[in-house]
């Protein structure tokens, strides 16, 4: 048997502990065994602790001195409880968890109580469990998303506590109603004890960074040219208003993001001011997402989101919302009007392909990007009307659409549209399969190289906040903090 064979059959740590177990069972001291094999006690100690692997000839000498065989050392009786725990803790100290916590490995002396080893192993196991839980796989992320959407549906996407908090903040800064100005956003920051600072080197993984110790809020100096500067500030401040702490799970992280976006919308489009506007529009049968967007100087997506917050609670209108990437992938969805969205086996909508015949996909083929696109779609679940627009983002083009059941179309601008579509995806293959003649011609004569989403096979990044490089953030704060 060669040294390679020894390494293959058993690891040095286990073999070392078995040598120690046999030595102590025979009431031999380390010095006595070392003398019997003509080696220094320190050499034998390193072998027993798994820090050195003995050569085959030396292993034979140890076996003879212990009155046993090499096979007994390699494949003998199971280790006792103490030795098993020592090996487990030794391995744990060499693992990623100890390294991530900055804990240096230490020698497990005989004086360390067995109960202490049990506690350390239990704590290590719990930390590992929490790390696994927070390193949400795509499946776990989808489960969390489904649970959150169920909560939103049961509440008609209306959160009274968030509306109240938005109203309290607006009252504190004496906002008169109507569109929120950049100056008012700055006043909200000051009210919360923050000054605004724009930096060109904001960490790539963040939208903003709050220095809570010094009351400084950092945003990218590129934000004003790319989007709504007010929204960037308010999203950053919303987490402070809501008292968010470090998320303990991906589900909590997702919930915090929804709450942040909701509160931002409630500040930009205040409930007390907009509800009478929407009720008047309904009375005139002239509800328009575009009018809501223009009245409050927000993006079409923000206006659409805000409408879904208030439509059912204040107007009695069930609605659905979709955001679809130009590839056809659904990235955001909400419904309480029984529209039949495509789902996976977990019930997740996000990540599914939107039907090619729905308004959300058809709108990409419409040349007129200045005016909204309206369409009625007959589905296996009834007829729905939608209004949609296409907007650009850093990840490509997206369509944003809001829709209602046929009976509620009478309240909206665009109800007289001639555009009609038929989608049977809920009851048959619909557009999910290619036409038979095309499939016959190309099935065996084509091979597309799939552009796999980078997050499909990987787990979501772990850390205090999923996807954020903590070291980069801390280095940024260290560089910018006042001296």
mmCIF file of N, CA and C in Angstrom, residues 364-438:
data_model
loop_
_atom_site.group_PDB
_atom_site.id
_atom_site.type_symbol
_atom_site.label_atom_id
_atom_site.label_comp_id
_atom_site.label_asym_id
_atom_site.label_seq_id
_atom_site.Cartn_x
_atom_site.Cartn_y
_atom_site.Cartn_z
ATOM 1 N N UNK A 364 -44.761 46.117 -28.608
ATOM 2 C CA UNK A 364 -43.392 46.262 -29.116
ATOM 3 C C UNK A 364 -43.364 46.425 -30.633
ATOM 4 N N UNK A 365 -44.398 45.936 -31.301
ATOM 5 C CA UNK A 365 -44.448 46.020 -32.767
ATOM 6 C C UNK A 365 -45.157 47.273 -33.265
ATOM 7 N N UNK A 366 -45.619 48.118 -32.341
ATOM 8 C CA UNK A 366 -46.322 49.349 -32.717
ATOM 9 C C UNK A 366 -45.298 50.461 -32.928
ATOM 10 N N UNK A 367 -45.324 51.091 -34.085
ATOM 11 C CA UNK A 367 -44.340 52.123 -34.413
ATOM 12 C C UNK A 367 -44.549 53.403 -33.607
ATOM 13 N N UNK A 368 -45.797 53.738 -33.322
ATOM 14 C CA UNK A 368 -46.104 54.966 -32.594
ATOM 15 C C UNK A 368 -45.770 54.794 -31.116
ATOM 16 N N UNK A 369 -44.656 55.384 -30.688
ATOM 17 C CA UNK A 369 -44.263 55.296 -29.290
ATOM 18 C C UNK A 369 -44.661 56.553 -28.511
ATOM 19 N N UNK A 370 -45.287 57.520 -29.198
ATOM 20 C CA UNK A 370 -45.694 58.753 -28.522
ATOM 21 C C UNK A 370 -47.026 58.569 -27.803
ATOM 22 N N UNK A 371 -47.942 57.875 -28.450
ATOM 23 C CA UNK A 371 -49.271 57.653 -27.884
ATOM 24 C C UNK A 371 -49.370 56.278 -27.233
ATOM 25 N N UNK A 372 -50.246 56.134 -26.247
ATOM 26 C CA UNK A 372 -50.426 54.814 -25.622
ATOM 27 C C UNK A 372 -51.083 53.846 -26.593
ATOM 28 N N UNK A 373 -50.875 52.566 -26.354
ATOM 29 C CA UNK A 373 -51.500 51.535 -27.181
ATOM 30 C C UNK A 373 -52.558 50.836 -26.346
ATOM 31 N N UNK A 374 -53.754 50.702 -26.912
ATOM 32 C CA UNK A 374 -54.863 50.042 -26.221
ATOM 33 C C UNK A 374 -55.245 48.781 -26.989
ATOM 34 N N UNK A 375 -55.701 47.763 -26.260
ATOM 35 C CA UNK A 375 -56.128 46.534 -26.932
ATOM 36 C C UNK A 375 -57.074 45.730 -26.041
ATOM 37 N N UNK A 376 -58.086 45.147 -26.665
ATOM 38 C CA UNK A 376 -58.934 44.145 -26.022
ATOM 39 C C UNK A 376 -58.362 42.776 -26.358
ATOM 40 N N UNK A 377 -58.305 41.889 -25.381
ATOM 41 C CA UNK A 377 -57.801 40.538 -25.628
ATOM 42 C C UNK A 377 -58.789 39.524 -25.079
ATOM 43 N N UNK A 378 -59.247 38.653 -25.947
ATOM 44 C CA UNK A 378 -60.121 37.559 -25.526
ATOM 45 C C UNK A 378 -59.243 36.429 -25.013
ATOM 46 N N UNK A 379 -59.495 35.988 -23.801
ATOM 47 C CA UNK A 379 -58.711 34.909 -23.199
ATOM 48 C C UNK A 379 -59.641 33.784 -22.783
ATOM 49 N N UNK A 380 -59.052 32.677 -22.360
ATOM 50 C CA UNK A 380 -59.859 31.566 -21.859
ATOM 51 C C UNK A 380 -60.535 31.908 -20.554
ATOM 52 N N UNK A 381 -60.212 33.081 -20.013
ATOM 53 C CA UNK A 381 -60.759 33.504 -18.728
ATOM 54 C C UNK A 381 -61.598 34.767 -18.859
ATOM 55 N N UNK A 382 -61.990 35.100 -20.061
ATOM 56 C CA UNK A 382 -62.771 36.305 -20.289
ATOM 57 C C UNK A 382 -62.016 37.311 -21.139
ATOM 58 N N UNK A 383 -62.648 38.462 -21.365
ATOM 59 C CA UNK A 383 -62.055 39.517 -22.179
ATOM 60 C C UNK A 383 -61.497 40.609 -21.275
ATOM 61 N N UNK A 384 -60.275 41.039 -21.593
ATOM 62 C CA UNK A 384 -59.597 42.088 -20.825
ATOM 63 C C UNK A 384 -59.149 43.208 -21.760
ATOM 64 N N UNK A 385 -59.139 44.406 -21.198
ATOM 65 C CA UNK A 385 -58.663 45.589 -21.930
ATOM 66 C C UNK A 385 -57.390 46.072 -21.252
ATOM 67 N N UNK A 386 -56.416 46.486 -22.051
ATOM 68 C CA UNK A 386 -55.142 46.961 -21.489
ATOM 69 C C UNK A 386 -54.678 48.239 -22.176
ATOM 70 N N UNK A 387 -53.963 49.054 -21.440
ATOM 71 C CA UNK A 387 -53.247 50.191 -21.990
ATOM 72 C C UNK A 387 -51.770 49.952 -21.717
ATOM 73 N N UNK A 388 -50.926 50.213 -22.701
ATOM 74 C CA UNK A 388 -49.513 49.859 -22.557
ATOM 75 C C UNK A 388 -48.609 50.885 -23.221
ATOM 76 N N UNK A 389 -47.393 50.940 -22.708
ATOM 77 C CA UNK A 389 -46.349 51.774 -23.283
ATOM 78 C C UNK A 389 -45.029 51.018 -23.246
ATOM 79 N N UNK A 390 -44.101 51.432 -24.094
ATOM 80 C CA UNK A 390 -42.756 50.870 -24.097
ATOM 81 C C UNK A 390 -41.802 51.936 -23.575
ATOM 82 N N UNK A 391 -40.960 51.543 -22.603
ATOM 83 C CA UNK A 391 -39.991 52.467 -22.030
ATOM 84 C C UNK A 391 -38.607 51.837 -22.059
ATOM 85 N N UNK A 392 -37.596 52.674 -22.195
ATOM 86 C CA UNK A 392 -36.218 52.193 -22.214
ATOM 87 C C UNK A 392 -35.686 52.089 -20.790
ATOM 88 N N UNK A 393 -34.773 51.145 -20.564
ATOM 89 C CA UNK A 393 -34.099 51.006 -19.278
ATOM 90 C C UNK A 393 -32.675 50.544 -19.540
ATOM 91 N N UNK A 394 -31.885 50.454 -18.490
ATOM 92 C CA UNK A 394 -30.498 50.018 -18.645
ATOM 93 C C UNK A 394 -30.406 48.571 -19.093
ATOM 94 N N UNK A 395 -31.500 47.814 -18.951
ATOM 95 C CA UNK A 395 -31.514 46.410 -19.337
ATOM 96 C C UNK A 395 -32.256 46.173 -20.648
ATOM 97 N N UNK A 396 -32.502 47.242 -21.396
ATOM 98 C CA UNK A 396 -33.213 47.113 -22.657
ATOM 99 C C UNK A 396 -34.606 47.712 -22.583
ATOM 100 N N UNK A 397 -35.411 47.426 -23.580
ATOM 101 C CA UNK A 397 -36.765 47.957 -23.642
ATOM 102 C C UNK A 397 -37.721 47.091 -22.825
ATOM 103 N N UNK A 398 -38.656 47.761 -22.145
ATOM 104 C CA UNK A 398 -39.700 47.079 -21.387
ATOM 105 C C UNK A 398 -41.055 47.670 -21.765
ATOM 106 N N UNK A 399 -42.064 46.836 -21.733
ATOM 107 C CA UNK A 399 -43.420 47.364 -21.845
ATOM 108 C C UNK A 399 -44.041 47.360 -20.464
ATOM 109 N N UNK A 400 -44.831 48.395 -20.183
ATOM 110 C CA UNK A 400 -45.561 48.486 -18.921
ATOM 111 C C UNK A 400 -47.031 48.598 -19.279
ATOM 112 N N UNK A 401 -47.843 47.725 -18.727
ATOM 113 C CA UNK A 401 -49.265 47.739 -19.072
ATOM 114 C C UNK A 401 -50.144 47.603 -17.846
ATOM 115 N N UNK A 402 -51.297 48.248 -17.914
ATOM 116 C CA UNK A 402 -52.329 48.146 -16.882
ATOM 117 C C UNK A 402 -53.599 47.697 -17.569
ATOM 118 N N UNK A 403 -54.291 46.736 -16.973
ATOM 119 C CA UNK A 403 -55.493 46.229 -17.603
ATOM 120 C C UNK A 403 -56.624 45.978 -16.627
ATOM 121 N N UNK A 404 -57.841 45.866 -17.182
ATOM 122 C CA UNK A 404 -59.032 45.607 -16.373
ATOM 123 C C UNK A 404 -59.951 44.647 -17.124
ATOM 124 N N UNK A 405 -60.929 44.114 -16.411
ATOM 125 C CA UNK A 405 -61.920 43.260 -17.055
ATOM 126 C C UNK A 405 -62.794 44.087 -17.992
ATOM 127 N N UNK A 406 -63.408 43.416 -18.938
ATOM 128 C CA UNK A 406 -64.205 44.106 -19.965
ATOM 129 C C UNK A 406 -65.253 45.044 -19.354
ATOM 130 N N UNK A 407 -65.910 44.593 -18.287
ATOM 131 C CA UNK A 407 -66.986 45.394 -17.693
ATOM 132 C C UNK A 407 -66.497 46.704 -17.096
ATOM 133 N N UNK A 408 -65.201 46.779 -16.749
ATOM 134 C CA UNK A 408 -64.666 48.000 -16.154
ATOM 135 C C UNK A 408 -64.013 48.927 -17.173
ATOM 136 N N UNK A 409 -64.007 48.527 -18.435
ATOM 137 C CA UNK A 409 -63.368 49.348 -19.466
ATOM 138 C C UNK A 409 -64.075 50.686 -19.642
ATOM 139 N N UNK A 410 -65.338 50.754 -19.292
ATOM 140 C CA UNK A 410 -66.132 51.965 -19.502
ATOM 141 C C UNK A 410 -65.591 53.175 -18.755
ATOM 142 N N UNK A 411 -64.716 52.968 -17.765
ATOM 143 C CA UNK A 411 -64.214 54.099 -16.988
ATOM 144 C C UNK A 411 -62.946 54.718 -17.596
ATOM 145 N N UNK A 412 -62.408 54.116 -18.660
ATOM 146 C CA UNK A 412 -61.083 54.493 -19.138
ATOM 147 C C UNK A 412 -61.069 55.173 -20.505
ATOM 148 N N UNK A 413 -60.121 56.084 -20.646
ATOM 149 C CA UNK A 413 -59.796 56.625 -21.961
ATOM 150 C C UNK A 413 -59.183 55.489 -22.772
ATOM 151 N N UNK A 414 -59.583 55.346 -24.035
ATOM 152 C CA UNK A 414 -59.043 54.294 -24.887
ATOM 153 C C UNK A 414 -59.948 53.093 -25.018
ATOM 154 N N UNK A 415 -61.137 53.177 -24.417
ATOM 155 C CA UNK A 415 -62.054 52.033 -24.482
ATOM 156 C C UNK A 415 -62.623 51.809 -25.875
ATOM 157 N N UNK A 416 -62.491 52.821 -26.744
ATOM 158 C CA UNK A 416 -63.036 52.699 -28.097
ATOM 159 C C UNK A 416 -62.003 52.170 -29.089
ATOM 160 N N UNK A 417 -60.927 51.603 -28.628
ATOM 161 C CA UNK A 417 -59.884 51.098 -29.519
ATOM 162 C C UNK A 417 -60.402 49.985 -30.429
ATOM 163 N N UNK A 418 -59.938 49.967 -31.671
ATOM 164 C CA UNK A 418 -60.346 48.891 -32.579
ATOM 165 C C UNK A 418 -59.450 47.664 -32.474
ATOM 166 N N UNK A 419 -58.390 47.751 -31.705
ATOM 167 C CA UNK A 419 -57.423 46.652 -31.639
ATOM 168 C C UNK A 419 -57.973 45.480 -30.823
ATOM 169 N N UNK A 420 -57.903 44.304 -31.420
ATOM 170 C CA UNK A 420 -58.405 43.086 -30.785
ATOM 171 C C UNK A 420 -57.354 41.987 -30.865
ATOM 172 N N UNK A 421 -57.324 41.135 -29.864
ATOM 173 C CA UNK A 421 -56.417 39.997 -29.871
ATOM 174 C C UNK A 421 -57.093 38.798 -29.238
ATOM 175 N N UNK A 422 -56.574 37.619 -29.511
ATOM 176 C CA UNK A 422 -57.115 36.388 -28.942
ATOM 177 C C UNK A 422 -55.951 35.588 -28.369
ATOM 178 N N UNK A 423 -56.016 35.291 -27.090
ATOM 179 C CA UNK A 423 -54.969 34.515 -26.426
ATOM 180 C C UNK A 423 -55.605 33.332 -25.720
ATOM 181 N N UNK A 424 -55.157 32.155 -26.099
ATOM 182 C CA UNK A 424 -55.701 30.931 -25.492
ATOM 183 C C UNK A 424 -54.634 30.172 -24.705
ATOM 184 N N UNK A 425 -53.618 30.910 -24.224
ATOM 185 C CA UNK A 425 -52.503 30.239 -23.573
ATOM 186 C C UNK A 425 -52.928 29.455 -22.336
ATOM 187 N N UNK A 426 -54.053 29.856 -21.709
ATOM 188 C CA UNK A 426 -54.473 29.190 -20.467
ATOM 189 C C UNK A 426 -55.194 27.871 -20.726
ATOM 190 N N UNK A 427 -55.618 27.650 -21.961
ATOM 191 C CA UNK A 427 -56.378 26.425 -22.244
ATOM 192 C C UNK A 427 -55.754 25.579 -23.343
ATOM 193 N N UNK A 428 -54.763 26.129 -24.060
ATOM 194 C CA UNK A 428 -54.097 25.355 -25.101
ATOM 195 C C UNK A 428 -52.698 25.918 -25.326
ATOM 196 N N UNK A 429 -51.964 25.347 -26.257
ATOM 197 C CA UNK A 429 -50.575 25.751 -26.482
ATOM 198 C C UNK A 429 -50.446 27.190 -26.936
ATOM 199 N N UNK A 430 -51.462 27.684 -27.674
ATOM 200 C CA UNK A 430 -51.472 29.073 -28.138
ATOM 201 C C UNK A 430 -50.153 29.377 -28.853
ATOM 202 N N UNK A 431 -49.453 30.430 -28.444
ATOM 203 C CA UNK A 431 -48.218 30.813 -29.123
ATOM 204 C C UNK A 431 -46.997 30.130 -28.541
ATOM 205 N N UNK A 432 -47.191 29.261 -27.559
ATOM 206 C CA UNK A 432 -46.042 28.608 -26.944
ATOM 207 C C UNK A 432 -45.415 27.562 -27.848
ATOM 208 N N UNK A 433 -46.134 27.150 -28.896
ATOM 209 C CA UNK A 433 -45.577 26.235 -29.879
ATOM 210 C C UNK A 433 -45.620 26.885 -31.242
ATOM 211 N N UNK A 434 -44.586 26.610 -32.017
ATOM 212 C CA UNK A 434 -44.516 27.187 -33.359
ATOM 213 C C UNK A 434 -45.585 26.560 -34.251
ATOM 214 N N UNK A 435 -46.013 27.280 -35.289
ATOM 215 C CA UNK A 435 -46.950 26.690 -36.249
ATOM 216 C C UNK A 435 -46.408 25.368 -36.788
ATOM 217 N N UNK A 436 -47.301 24.433 -37.050
ATOM 218 C CA UNK A 436 -46.902 23.074 -37.419
ATOM 219 C C UNK A 436 -45.984 23.035 -38.640
ATOM 220 N N UNK A 437 -46.292 23.861 -39.664
ATOM 221 C CA UNK A 437 -45.473 23.814 -40.878
ATOM 222 C C UNK A 437 -44.056 24.326 -40.615
ATOM 223 N N UNK A 438 -43.928 25.370 -39.777
ATOM 224 C CA UNK A 438 -42.604 25.890 -39.456
ATOM 225 C C UNK A 438 -41.812 24.886 -38.621
#
